[in-house]
Short mmCIF file of C-alpha atoms in Angstrom, two decimals:
data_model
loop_
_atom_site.label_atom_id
_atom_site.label_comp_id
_atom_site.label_asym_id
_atom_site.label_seq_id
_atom_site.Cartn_x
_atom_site.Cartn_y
_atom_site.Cartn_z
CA UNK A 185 -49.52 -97.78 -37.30
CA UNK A 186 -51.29 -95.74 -40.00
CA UNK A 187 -50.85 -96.86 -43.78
CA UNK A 188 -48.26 -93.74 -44.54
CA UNK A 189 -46.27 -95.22 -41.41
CA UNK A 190 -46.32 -98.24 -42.59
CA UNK A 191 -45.01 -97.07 -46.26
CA UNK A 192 -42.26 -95.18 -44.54
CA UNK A 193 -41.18 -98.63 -42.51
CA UNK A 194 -41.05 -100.57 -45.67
CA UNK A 195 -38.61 -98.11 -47.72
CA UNK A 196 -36.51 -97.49 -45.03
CA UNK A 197 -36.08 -101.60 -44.81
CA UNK A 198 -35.95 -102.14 -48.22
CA UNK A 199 -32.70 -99.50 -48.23
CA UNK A 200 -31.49 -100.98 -45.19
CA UNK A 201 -31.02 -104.48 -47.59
CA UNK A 202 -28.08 -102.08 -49.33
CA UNK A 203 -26.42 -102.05 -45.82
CA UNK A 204 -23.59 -105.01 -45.35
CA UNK A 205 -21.61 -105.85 -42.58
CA UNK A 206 -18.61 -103.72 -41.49
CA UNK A 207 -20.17 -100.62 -42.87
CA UNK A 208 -20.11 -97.14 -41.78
CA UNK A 209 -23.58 -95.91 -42.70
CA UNK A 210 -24.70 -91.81 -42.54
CA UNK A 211 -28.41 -91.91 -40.41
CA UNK A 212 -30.74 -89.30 -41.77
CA UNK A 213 -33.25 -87.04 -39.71
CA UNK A 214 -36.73 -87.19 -39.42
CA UNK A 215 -39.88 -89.84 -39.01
CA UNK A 216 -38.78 -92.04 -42.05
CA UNK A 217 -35.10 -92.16 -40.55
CA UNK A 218 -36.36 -93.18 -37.27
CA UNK A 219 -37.46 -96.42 -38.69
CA UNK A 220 -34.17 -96.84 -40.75
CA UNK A 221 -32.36 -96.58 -37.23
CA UNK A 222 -34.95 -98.47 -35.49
CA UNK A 223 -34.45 -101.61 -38.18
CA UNK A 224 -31.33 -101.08 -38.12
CA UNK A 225 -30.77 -101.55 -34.46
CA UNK A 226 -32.99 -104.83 -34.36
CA UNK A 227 -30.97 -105.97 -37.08
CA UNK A 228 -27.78 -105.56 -35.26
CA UNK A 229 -29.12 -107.13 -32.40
CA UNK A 230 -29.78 -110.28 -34.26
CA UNK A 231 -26.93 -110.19 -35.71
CA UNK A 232 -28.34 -110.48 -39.53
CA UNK A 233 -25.53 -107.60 -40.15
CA UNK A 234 -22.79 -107.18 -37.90
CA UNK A 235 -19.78 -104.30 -37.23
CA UNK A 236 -21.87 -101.51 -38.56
CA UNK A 237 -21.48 -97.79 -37.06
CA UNK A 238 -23.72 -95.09 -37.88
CA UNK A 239 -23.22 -90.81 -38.46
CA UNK A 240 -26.20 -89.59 -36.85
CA UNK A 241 -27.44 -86.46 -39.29
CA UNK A 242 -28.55 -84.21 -35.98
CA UNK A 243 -28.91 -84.65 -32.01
CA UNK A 244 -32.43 -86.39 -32.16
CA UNK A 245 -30.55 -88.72 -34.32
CA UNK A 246 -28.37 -89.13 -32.42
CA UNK A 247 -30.58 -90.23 -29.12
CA UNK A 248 -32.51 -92.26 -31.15
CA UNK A 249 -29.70 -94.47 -32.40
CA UNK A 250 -28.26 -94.60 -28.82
CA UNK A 251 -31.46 -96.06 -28.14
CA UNK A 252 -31.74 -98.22 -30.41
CA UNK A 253 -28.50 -99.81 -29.75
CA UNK A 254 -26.53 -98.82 -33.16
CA UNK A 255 -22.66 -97.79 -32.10
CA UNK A 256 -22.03 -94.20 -33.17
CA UNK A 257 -18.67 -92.92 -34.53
CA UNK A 258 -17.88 -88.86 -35.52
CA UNK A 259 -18.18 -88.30 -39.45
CA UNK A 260 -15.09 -89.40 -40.74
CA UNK A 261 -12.24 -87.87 -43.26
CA UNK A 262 -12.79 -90.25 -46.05
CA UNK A 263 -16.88 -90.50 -45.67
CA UNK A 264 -19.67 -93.20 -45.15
CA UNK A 265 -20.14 -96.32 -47.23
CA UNK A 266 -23.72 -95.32 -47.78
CA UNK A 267 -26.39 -92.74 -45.84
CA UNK A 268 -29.90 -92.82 -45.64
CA UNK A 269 -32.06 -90.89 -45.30
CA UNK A 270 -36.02 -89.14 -45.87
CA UNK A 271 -36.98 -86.44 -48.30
CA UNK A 272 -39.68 -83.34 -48.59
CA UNK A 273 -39.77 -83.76 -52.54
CA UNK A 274 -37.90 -85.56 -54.91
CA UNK A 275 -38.01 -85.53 -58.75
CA UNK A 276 -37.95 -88.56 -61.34
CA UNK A 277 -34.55 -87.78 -61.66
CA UNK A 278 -33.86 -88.10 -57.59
CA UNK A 279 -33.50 -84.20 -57.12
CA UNK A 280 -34.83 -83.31 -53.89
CA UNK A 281 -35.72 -81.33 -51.43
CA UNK A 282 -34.88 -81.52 -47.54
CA UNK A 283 -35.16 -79.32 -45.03
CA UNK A 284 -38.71 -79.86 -43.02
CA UNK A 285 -36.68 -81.26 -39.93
CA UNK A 286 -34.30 -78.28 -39.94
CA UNK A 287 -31.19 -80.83 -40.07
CA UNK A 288 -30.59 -80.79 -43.75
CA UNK A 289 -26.72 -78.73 -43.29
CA UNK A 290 -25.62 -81.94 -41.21
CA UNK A 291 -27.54 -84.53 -43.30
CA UNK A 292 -25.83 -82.40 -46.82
CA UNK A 293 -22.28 -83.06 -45.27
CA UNK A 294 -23.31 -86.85 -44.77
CA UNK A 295 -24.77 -87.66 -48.44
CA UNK A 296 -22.31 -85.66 -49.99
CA UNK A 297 -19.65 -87.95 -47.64
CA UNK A 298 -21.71 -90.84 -49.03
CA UNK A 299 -20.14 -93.33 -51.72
CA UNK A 300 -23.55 -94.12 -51.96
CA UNK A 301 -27.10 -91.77 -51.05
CA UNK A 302 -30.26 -93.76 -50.45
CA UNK A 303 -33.70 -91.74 -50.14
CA UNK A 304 -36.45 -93.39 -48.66
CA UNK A 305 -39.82 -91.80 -48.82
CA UNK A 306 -43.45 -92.59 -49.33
CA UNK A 307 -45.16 -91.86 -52.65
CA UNK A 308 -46.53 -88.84 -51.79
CA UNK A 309 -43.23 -87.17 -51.92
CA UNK A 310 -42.88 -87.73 -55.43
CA UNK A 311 -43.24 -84.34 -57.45
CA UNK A 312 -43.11 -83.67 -61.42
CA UNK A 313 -41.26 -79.98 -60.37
CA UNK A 314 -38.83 -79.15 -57.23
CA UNK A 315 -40.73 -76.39 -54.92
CA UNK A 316 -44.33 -77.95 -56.06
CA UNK A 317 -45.19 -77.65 -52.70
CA UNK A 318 -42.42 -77.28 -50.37
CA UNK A 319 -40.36 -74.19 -49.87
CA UNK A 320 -36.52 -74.71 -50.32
CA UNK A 321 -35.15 -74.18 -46.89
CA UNK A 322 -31.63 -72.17 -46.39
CA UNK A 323 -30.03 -72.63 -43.05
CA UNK A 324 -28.45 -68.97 -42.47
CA UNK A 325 -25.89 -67.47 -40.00
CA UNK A 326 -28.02 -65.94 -37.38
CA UNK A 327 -25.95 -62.72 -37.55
CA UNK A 328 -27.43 -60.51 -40.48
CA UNK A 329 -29.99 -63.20 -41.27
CA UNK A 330 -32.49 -60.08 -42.24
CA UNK A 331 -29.65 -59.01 -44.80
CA UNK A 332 -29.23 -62.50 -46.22
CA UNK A 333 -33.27 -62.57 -46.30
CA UNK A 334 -33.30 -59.44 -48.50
CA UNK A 335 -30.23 -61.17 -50.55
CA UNK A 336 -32.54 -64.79 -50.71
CA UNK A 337 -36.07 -62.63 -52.22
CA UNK A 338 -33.15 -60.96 -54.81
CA UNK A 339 -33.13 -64.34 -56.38
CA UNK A 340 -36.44 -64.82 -56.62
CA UNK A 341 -37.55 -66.24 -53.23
CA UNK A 342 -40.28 -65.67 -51.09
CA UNK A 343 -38.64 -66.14 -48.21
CA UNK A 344 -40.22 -66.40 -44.54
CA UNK A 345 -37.58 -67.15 -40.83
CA UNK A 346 -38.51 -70.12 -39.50
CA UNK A 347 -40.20 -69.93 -36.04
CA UNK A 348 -41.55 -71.81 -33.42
CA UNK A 349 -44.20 -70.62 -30.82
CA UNK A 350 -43.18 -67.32 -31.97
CA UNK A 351 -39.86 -67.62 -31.62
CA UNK A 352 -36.94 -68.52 -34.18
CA UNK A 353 -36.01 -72.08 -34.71
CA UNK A 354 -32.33 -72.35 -34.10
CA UNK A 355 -30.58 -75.31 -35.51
CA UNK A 356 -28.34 -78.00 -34.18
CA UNK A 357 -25.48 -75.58 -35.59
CA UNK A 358 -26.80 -72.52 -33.57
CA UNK A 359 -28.29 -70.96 -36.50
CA UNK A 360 -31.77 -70.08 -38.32
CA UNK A 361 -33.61 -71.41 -41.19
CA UNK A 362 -35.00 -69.25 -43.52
CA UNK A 363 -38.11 -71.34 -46.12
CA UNK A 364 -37.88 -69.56 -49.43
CA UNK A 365 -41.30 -70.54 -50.96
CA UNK A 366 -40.12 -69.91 -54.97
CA UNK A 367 -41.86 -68.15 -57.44
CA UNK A 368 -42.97 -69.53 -60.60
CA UNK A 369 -40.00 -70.44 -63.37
CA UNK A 370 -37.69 -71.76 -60.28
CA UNK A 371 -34.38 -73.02 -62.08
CA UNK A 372 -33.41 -75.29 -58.94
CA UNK A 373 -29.04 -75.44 -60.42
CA UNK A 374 -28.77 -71.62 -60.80
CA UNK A 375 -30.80 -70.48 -57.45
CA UNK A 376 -28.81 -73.30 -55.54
CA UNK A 377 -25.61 -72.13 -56.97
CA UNK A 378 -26.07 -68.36 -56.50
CA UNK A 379 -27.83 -69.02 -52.73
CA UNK A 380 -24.38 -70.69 -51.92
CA UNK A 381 -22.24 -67.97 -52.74
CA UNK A 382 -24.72 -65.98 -50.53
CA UNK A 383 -22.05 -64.94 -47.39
CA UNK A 384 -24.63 -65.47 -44.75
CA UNK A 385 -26.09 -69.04 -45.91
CA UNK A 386 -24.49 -72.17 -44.46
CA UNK A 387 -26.43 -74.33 -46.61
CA UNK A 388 -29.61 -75.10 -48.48
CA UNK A 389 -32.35 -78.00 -48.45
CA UNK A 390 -31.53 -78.52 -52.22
CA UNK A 391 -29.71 -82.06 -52.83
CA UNK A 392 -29.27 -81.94 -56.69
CA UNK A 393 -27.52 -84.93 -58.21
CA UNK A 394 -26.41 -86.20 -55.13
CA UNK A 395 -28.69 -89.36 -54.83
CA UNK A 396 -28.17 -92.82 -56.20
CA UNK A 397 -31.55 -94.06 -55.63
CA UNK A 398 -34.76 -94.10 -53.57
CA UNK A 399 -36.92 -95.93 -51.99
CA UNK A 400 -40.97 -94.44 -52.32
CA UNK A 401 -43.57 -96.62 -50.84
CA UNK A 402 -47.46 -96.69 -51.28
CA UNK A 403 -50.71 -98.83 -51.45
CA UNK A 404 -49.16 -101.26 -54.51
CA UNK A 405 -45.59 -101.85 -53.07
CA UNK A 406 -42.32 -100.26 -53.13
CA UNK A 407 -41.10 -98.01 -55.63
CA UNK A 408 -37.49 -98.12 -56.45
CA UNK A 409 -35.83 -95.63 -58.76
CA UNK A 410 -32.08 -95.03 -59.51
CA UNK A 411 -30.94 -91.73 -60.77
CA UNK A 412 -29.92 -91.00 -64.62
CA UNK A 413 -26.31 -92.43 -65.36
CA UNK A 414 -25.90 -94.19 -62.00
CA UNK A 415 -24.00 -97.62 -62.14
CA UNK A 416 -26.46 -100.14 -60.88
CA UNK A 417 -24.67 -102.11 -57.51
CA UNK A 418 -23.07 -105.24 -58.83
CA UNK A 419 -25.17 -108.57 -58.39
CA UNK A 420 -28.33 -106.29 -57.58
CA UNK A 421 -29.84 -107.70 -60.90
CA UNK A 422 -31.96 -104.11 -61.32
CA UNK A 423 -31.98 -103.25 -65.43
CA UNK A 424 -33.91 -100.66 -65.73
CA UNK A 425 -34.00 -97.12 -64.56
CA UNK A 426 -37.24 -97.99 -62.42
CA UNK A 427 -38.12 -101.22 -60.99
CA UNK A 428 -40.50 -102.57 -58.12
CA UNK A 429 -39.61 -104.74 -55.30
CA UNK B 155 3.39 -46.23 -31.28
CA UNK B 156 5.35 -48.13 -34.13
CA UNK B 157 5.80 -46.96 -37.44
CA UNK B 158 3.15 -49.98 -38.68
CA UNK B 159 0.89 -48.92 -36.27
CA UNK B 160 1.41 -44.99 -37.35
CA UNK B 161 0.67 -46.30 -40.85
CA UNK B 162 -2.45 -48.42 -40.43
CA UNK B 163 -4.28 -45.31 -38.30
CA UNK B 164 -3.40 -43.38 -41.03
CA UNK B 165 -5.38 -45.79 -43.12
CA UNK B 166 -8.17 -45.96 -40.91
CA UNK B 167 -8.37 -42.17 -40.67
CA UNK B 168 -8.12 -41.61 -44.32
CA UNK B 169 -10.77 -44.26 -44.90
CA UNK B 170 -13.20 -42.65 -42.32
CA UNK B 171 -13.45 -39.16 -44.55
CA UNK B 172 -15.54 -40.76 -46.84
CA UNK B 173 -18.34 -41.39 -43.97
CA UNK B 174 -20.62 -38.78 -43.34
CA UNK B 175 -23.42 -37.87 -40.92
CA UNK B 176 -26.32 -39.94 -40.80
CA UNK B 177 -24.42 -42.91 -42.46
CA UNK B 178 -24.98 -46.41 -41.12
CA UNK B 179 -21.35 -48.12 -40.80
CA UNK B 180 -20.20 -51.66 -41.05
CA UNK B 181 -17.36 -51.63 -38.29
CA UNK B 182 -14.64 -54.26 -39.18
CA UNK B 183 -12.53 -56.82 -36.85
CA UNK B 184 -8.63 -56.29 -36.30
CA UNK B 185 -5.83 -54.18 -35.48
CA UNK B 186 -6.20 -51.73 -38.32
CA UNK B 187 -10.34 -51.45 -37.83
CA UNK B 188 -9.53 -50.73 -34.25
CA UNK B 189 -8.07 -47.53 -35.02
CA UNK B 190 -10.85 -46.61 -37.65
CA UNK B 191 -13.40 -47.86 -34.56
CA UNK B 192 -11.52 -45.28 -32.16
CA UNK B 193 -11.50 -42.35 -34.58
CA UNK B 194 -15.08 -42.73 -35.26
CA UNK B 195 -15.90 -42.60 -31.53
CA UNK B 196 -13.56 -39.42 -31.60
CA UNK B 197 -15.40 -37.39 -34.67
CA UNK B 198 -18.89 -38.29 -33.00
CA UNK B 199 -17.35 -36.95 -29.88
CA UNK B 200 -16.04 -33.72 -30.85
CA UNK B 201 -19.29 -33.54 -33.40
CA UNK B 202 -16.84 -33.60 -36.81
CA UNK B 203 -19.65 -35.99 -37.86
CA UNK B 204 -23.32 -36.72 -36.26
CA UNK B 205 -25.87 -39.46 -35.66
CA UNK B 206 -23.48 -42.10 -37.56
CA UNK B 207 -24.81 -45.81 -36.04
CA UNK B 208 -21.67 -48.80 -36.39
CA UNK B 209 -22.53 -52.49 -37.18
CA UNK B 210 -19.96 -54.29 -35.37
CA UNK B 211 -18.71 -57.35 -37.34
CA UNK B 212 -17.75 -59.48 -34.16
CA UNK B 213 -18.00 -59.49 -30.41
CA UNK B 214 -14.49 -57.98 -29.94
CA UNK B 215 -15.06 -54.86 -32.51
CA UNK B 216 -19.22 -54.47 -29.96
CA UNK B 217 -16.94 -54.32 -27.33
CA UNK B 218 -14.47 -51.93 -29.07
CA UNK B 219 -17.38 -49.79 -30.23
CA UNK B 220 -19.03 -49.36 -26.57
CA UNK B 221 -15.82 -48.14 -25.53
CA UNK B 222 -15.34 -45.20 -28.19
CA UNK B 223 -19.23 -44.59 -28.19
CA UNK B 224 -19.78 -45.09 -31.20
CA UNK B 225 -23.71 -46.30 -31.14
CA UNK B 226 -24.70 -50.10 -32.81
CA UNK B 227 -27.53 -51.45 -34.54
CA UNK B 228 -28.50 -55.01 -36.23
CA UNK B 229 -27.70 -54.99 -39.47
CA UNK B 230 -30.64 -53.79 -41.22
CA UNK B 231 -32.30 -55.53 -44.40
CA UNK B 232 -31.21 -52.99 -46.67
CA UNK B 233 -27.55 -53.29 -45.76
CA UNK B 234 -24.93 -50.66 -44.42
CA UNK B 235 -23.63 -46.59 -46.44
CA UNK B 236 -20.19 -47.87 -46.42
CA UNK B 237 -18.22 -50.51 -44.74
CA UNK B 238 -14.53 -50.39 -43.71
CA UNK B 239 -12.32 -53.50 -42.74
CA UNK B 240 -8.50 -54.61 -42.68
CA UNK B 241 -7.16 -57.38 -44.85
CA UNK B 242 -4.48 -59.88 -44.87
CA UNK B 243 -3.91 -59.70 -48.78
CA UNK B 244 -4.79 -57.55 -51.39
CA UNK B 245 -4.18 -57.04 -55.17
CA UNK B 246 -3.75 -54.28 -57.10
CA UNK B 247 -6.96 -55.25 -58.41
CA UNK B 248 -8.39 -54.99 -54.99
CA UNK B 249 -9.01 -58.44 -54.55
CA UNK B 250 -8.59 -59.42 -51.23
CA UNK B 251 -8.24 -62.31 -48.56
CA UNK B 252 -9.08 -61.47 -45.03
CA UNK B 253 -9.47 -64.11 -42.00
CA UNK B 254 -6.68 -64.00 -39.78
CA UNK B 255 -8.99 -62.50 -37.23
CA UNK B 256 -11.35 -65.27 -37.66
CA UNK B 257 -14.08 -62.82 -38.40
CA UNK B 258 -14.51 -62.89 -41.50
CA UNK B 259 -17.54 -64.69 -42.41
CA UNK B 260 -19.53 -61.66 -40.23
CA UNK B 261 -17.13 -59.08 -42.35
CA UNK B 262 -18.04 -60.45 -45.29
CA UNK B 263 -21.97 -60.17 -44.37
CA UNK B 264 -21.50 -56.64 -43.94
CA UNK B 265 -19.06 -55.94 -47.12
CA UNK B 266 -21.63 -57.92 -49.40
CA UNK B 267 -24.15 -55.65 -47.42
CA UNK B 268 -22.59 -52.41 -48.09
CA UNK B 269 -23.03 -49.85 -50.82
CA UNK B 270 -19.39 -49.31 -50.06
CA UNK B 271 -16.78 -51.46 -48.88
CA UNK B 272 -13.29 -49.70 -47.98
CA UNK B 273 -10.16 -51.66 -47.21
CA UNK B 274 -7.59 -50.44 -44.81
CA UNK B 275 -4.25 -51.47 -44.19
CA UNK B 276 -0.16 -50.76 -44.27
CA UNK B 277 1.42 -50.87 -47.50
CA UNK B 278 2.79 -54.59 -46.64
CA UNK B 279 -0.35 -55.83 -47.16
CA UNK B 280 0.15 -55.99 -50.86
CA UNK B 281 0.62 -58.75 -52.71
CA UNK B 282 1.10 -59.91 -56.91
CA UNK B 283 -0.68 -62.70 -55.74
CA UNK B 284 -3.19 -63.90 -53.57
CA UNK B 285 -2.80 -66.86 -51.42
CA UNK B 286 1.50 -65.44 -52.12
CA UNK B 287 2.20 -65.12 -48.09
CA UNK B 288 -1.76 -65.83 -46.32
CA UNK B 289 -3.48 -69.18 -46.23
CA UNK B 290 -7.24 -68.79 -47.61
CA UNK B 291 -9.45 -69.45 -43.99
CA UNK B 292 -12.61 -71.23 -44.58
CA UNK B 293 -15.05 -71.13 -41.81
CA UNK B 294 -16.45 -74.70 -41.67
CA UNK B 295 -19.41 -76.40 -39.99
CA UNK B 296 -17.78 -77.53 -36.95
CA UNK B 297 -20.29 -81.33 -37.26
CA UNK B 298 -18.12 -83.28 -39.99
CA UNK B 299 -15.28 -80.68 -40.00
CA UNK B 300 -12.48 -83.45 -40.86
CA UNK B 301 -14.42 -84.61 -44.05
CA UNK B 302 -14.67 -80.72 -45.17
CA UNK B 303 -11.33 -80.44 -45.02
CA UNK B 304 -11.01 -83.73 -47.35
CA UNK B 305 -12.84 -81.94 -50.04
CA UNK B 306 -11.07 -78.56 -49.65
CA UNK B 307 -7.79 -81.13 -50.13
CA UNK B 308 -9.60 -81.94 -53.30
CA UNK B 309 -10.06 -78.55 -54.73
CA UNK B 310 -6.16 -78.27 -53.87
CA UNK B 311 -5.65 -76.78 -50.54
CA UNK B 312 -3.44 -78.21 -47.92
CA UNK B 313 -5.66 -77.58 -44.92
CA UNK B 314 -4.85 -77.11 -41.34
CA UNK B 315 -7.46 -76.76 -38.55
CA UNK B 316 -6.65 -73.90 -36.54
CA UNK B 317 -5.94 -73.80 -32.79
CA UNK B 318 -5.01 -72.21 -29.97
CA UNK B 319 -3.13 -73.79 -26.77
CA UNK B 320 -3.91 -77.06 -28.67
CA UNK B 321 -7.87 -76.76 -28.83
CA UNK B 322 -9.56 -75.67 -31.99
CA UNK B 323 -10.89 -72.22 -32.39
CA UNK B 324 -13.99 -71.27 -32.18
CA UNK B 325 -15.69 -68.35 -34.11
CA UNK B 326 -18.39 -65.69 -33.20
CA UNK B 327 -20.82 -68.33 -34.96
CA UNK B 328 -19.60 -71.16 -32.86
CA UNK B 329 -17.90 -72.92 -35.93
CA UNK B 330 -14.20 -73.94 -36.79
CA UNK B 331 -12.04 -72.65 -39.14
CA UNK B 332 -9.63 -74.30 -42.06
CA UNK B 333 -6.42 -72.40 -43.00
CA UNK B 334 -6.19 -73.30 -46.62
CA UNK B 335 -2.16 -72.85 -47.96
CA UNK B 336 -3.01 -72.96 -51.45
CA UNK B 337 -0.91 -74.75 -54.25
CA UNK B 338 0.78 -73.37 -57.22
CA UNK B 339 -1.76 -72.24 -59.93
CA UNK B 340 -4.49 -71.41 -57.59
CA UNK B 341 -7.09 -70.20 -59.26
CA UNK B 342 -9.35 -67.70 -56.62
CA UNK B 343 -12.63 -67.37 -58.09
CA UNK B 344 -12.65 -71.23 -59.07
CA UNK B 345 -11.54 -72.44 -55.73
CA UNK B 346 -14.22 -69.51 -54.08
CA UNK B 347 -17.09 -70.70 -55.93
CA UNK B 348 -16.30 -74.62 -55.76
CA UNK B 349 -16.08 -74.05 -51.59
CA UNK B 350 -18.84 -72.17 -51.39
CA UNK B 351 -20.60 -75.31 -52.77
CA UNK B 352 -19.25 -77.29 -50.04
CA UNK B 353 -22.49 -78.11 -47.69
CA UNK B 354 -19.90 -77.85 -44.53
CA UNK B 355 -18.39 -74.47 -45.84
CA UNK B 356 -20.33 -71.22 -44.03
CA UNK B 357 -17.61 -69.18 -45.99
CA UNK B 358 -14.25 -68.43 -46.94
CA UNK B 359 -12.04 -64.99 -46.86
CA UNK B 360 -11.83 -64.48 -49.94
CA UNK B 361 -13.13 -61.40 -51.03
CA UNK B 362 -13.64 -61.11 -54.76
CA UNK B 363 -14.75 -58.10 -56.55
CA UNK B 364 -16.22 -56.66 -53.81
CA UNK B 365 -14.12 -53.62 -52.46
CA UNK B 366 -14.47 -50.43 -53.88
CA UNK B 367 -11.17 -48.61 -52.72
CA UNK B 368 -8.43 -49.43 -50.64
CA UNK B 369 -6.00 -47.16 -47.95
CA UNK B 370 -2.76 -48.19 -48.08
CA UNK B 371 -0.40 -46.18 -45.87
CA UNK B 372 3.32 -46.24 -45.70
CA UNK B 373 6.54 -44.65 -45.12
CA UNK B 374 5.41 -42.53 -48.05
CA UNK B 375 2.46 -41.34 -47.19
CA UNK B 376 -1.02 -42.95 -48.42
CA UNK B 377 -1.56 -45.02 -51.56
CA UNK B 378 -5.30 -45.02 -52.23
CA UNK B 379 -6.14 -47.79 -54.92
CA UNK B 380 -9.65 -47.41 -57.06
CA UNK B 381 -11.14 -51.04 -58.33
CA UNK B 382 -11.05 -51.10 -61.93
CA UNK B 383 -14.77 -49.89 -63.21
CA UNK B 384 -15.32 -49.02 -59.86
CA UNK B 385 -17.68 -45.53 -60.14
CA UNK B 386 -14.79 -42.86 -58.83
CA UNK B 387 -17.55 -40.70 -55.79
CA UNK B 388 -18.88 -37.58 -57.18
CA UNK B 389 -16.98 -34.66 -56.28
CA UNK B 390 -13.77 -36.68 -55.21
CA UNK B 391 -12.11 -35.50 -58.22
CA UNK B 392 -10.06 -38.36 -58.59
CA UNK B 393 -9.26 -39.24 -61.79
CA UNK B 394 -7.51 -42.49 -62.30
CA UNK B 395 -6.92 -45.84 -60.77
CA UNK B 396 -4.30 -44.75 -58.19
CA UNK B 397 -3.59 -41.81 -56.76
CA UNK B 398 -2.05 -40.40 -53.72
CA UNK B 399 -3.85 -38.61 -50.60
#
């Protein structure tokens, strides 16, 4: 395992310590989510939790958590107890960006189903500004997605379809991605709210106030940091707004 | 043919003077675009108008457009002359709610795309109100779909999941749709721009501010309605905000 693997192993077990028995927890996409569902699934086999089912965010999700053993119910009407899941970028202030796995529509209707939204994440995700270096992905129905492209550069995107071996990536949902690399002076609230109203976009990689804390690893621990004006969980002892495990 | 169906191809046919040669069409979904669809075909035929190319805004209206001849393209990045399209709903004000179809998340890609977007229909069609006699559809992420419709509950819907024969329908985009009966006090633009914030919302059909001028025939002839601050089209001569064809 390299050292970033082995960050991304010990925040997604660290958040896993916020998952108690009988819960119904949301699994996120991606390489960091594979070793949330991978602990997860050893620690349902030992039995150190018990009675937990799991919303997997996309189909490789999905598979994986079959594999691993962790019983698998359909998102349901009154949420998740808590979801997990890996980031692109995220902000002091637990903004973020998601989107690199192309899931980030399903794993949007999971955190904001979430009573509570875990990120886990090695350091290097940690930016000062959204869009430093990642382009804010916009999943988009496939029909008119030129249109909708023209619509996305209106509001001051760069915006590029998302292909694979020349072809475009279709998502889980049966639609396209388009990456909107942002120009300079990127007000993240005001492009996410305009981009929704957008008739052609399904969703966008932008999770804005949706996260209760995260989970960023790196050579000198685990960093743990809880959004602005979130209640701390009861008995969790945590004071301050950042704290290391 | 019935009186309702004498009226809405009056509609259609009044609606399809304003499209001249060379114009690129957005071809709406329903009984009333069918006869706008057919005439079309017919004026290309007989050479009343030339070289006009239709975006069809679902499979059925492709299929319907084949028929009458009336050539398609993709809809290109910089949009569509003029679009025309049936409603469920509309104000005086020309705000609208369309859906009943189920294709309204494609019509409203090509109404937001359009220069000019016409609305069709018999006089019945209009309400004080909107949300007085049609639910609101919302065309929802089929993954999570029962949680959506939680949060549309929120924003004060009473939402239904519509079927047919028992299984849930399916649109063009492979998605489900919500029939939202609204409450008392429904406020459109709030409850538009609060769904459209909904990750598992693609879009809703409602249709604010968007039409230019609507067709309304009836046992009196046609009533053609002009948004307010709409720009009235040069050489129409039509003078105020209602008039009579």
């Amino acid at each position: 395992m390299t050292d970033v693997e082995r960050w991304k192993a010990r925040a997604a077990h660290a958040a896993l310590d916020h998952v108690r028995s009988g819960m119904i927890v949301g699994l996120g996409t991606g390489s960091t989510a594979l070793h949330m569902v991978r602990e997860l699934g050893r620690r349902l086999a030992t039995h150190e939790v018990q009675d937990v089912r799991g919303v997997a965010t996309s189909v490789a999700t999905e598979r994986l958590a079959r594999e691993a053993k962790v019983p698998l119910i359909d998102l349901p009407a009154d949420g998740v107890d808590v979801a997990i899941d890996g980031m692109d970028e995220v902000t002091t202030t637990l903004d973020a960006i998601k989107g690199l796995g192309g899931a980030f529509t399903r794993e949007k209707i999971v955190a904001a189903a979430a009573k509570r939204f875990l990120l886990i994440g090695d350091r290097t995700k940690q930016v000062a500004f959204l869009g430093d270096r990642a382009p804010v992905p916009v999943e988009v129905v496939a029909f008119g997605w030129r249109r909708t492209a023209e619509l996305l550069r209106a509001l001051g995107a760069d915006p590029v379809l998302r292909t694979e071996r020349g072809e475009p990536v279709v998502t889980d949902n049966g639609q396209v991605v388009i990456d909107c690399r942002m120009r300079g002076g990127f007000d993240a609230p005001a492009f996410a709210a305009a981009a929704d109203a957008l008739p052609g976009v399904v969703a966008h990689g932008l999770f804005l106030g949706m996260t209760e804390r995260a989970f960023l690893a790196g050579p000198d621990g685990i960093e743990e940091l809880v959004a602005p004006g979130r209640a701390v969980e009861p008995g969790s002892g945590a004071a301050g707004a950042t704290g290391r495990a």
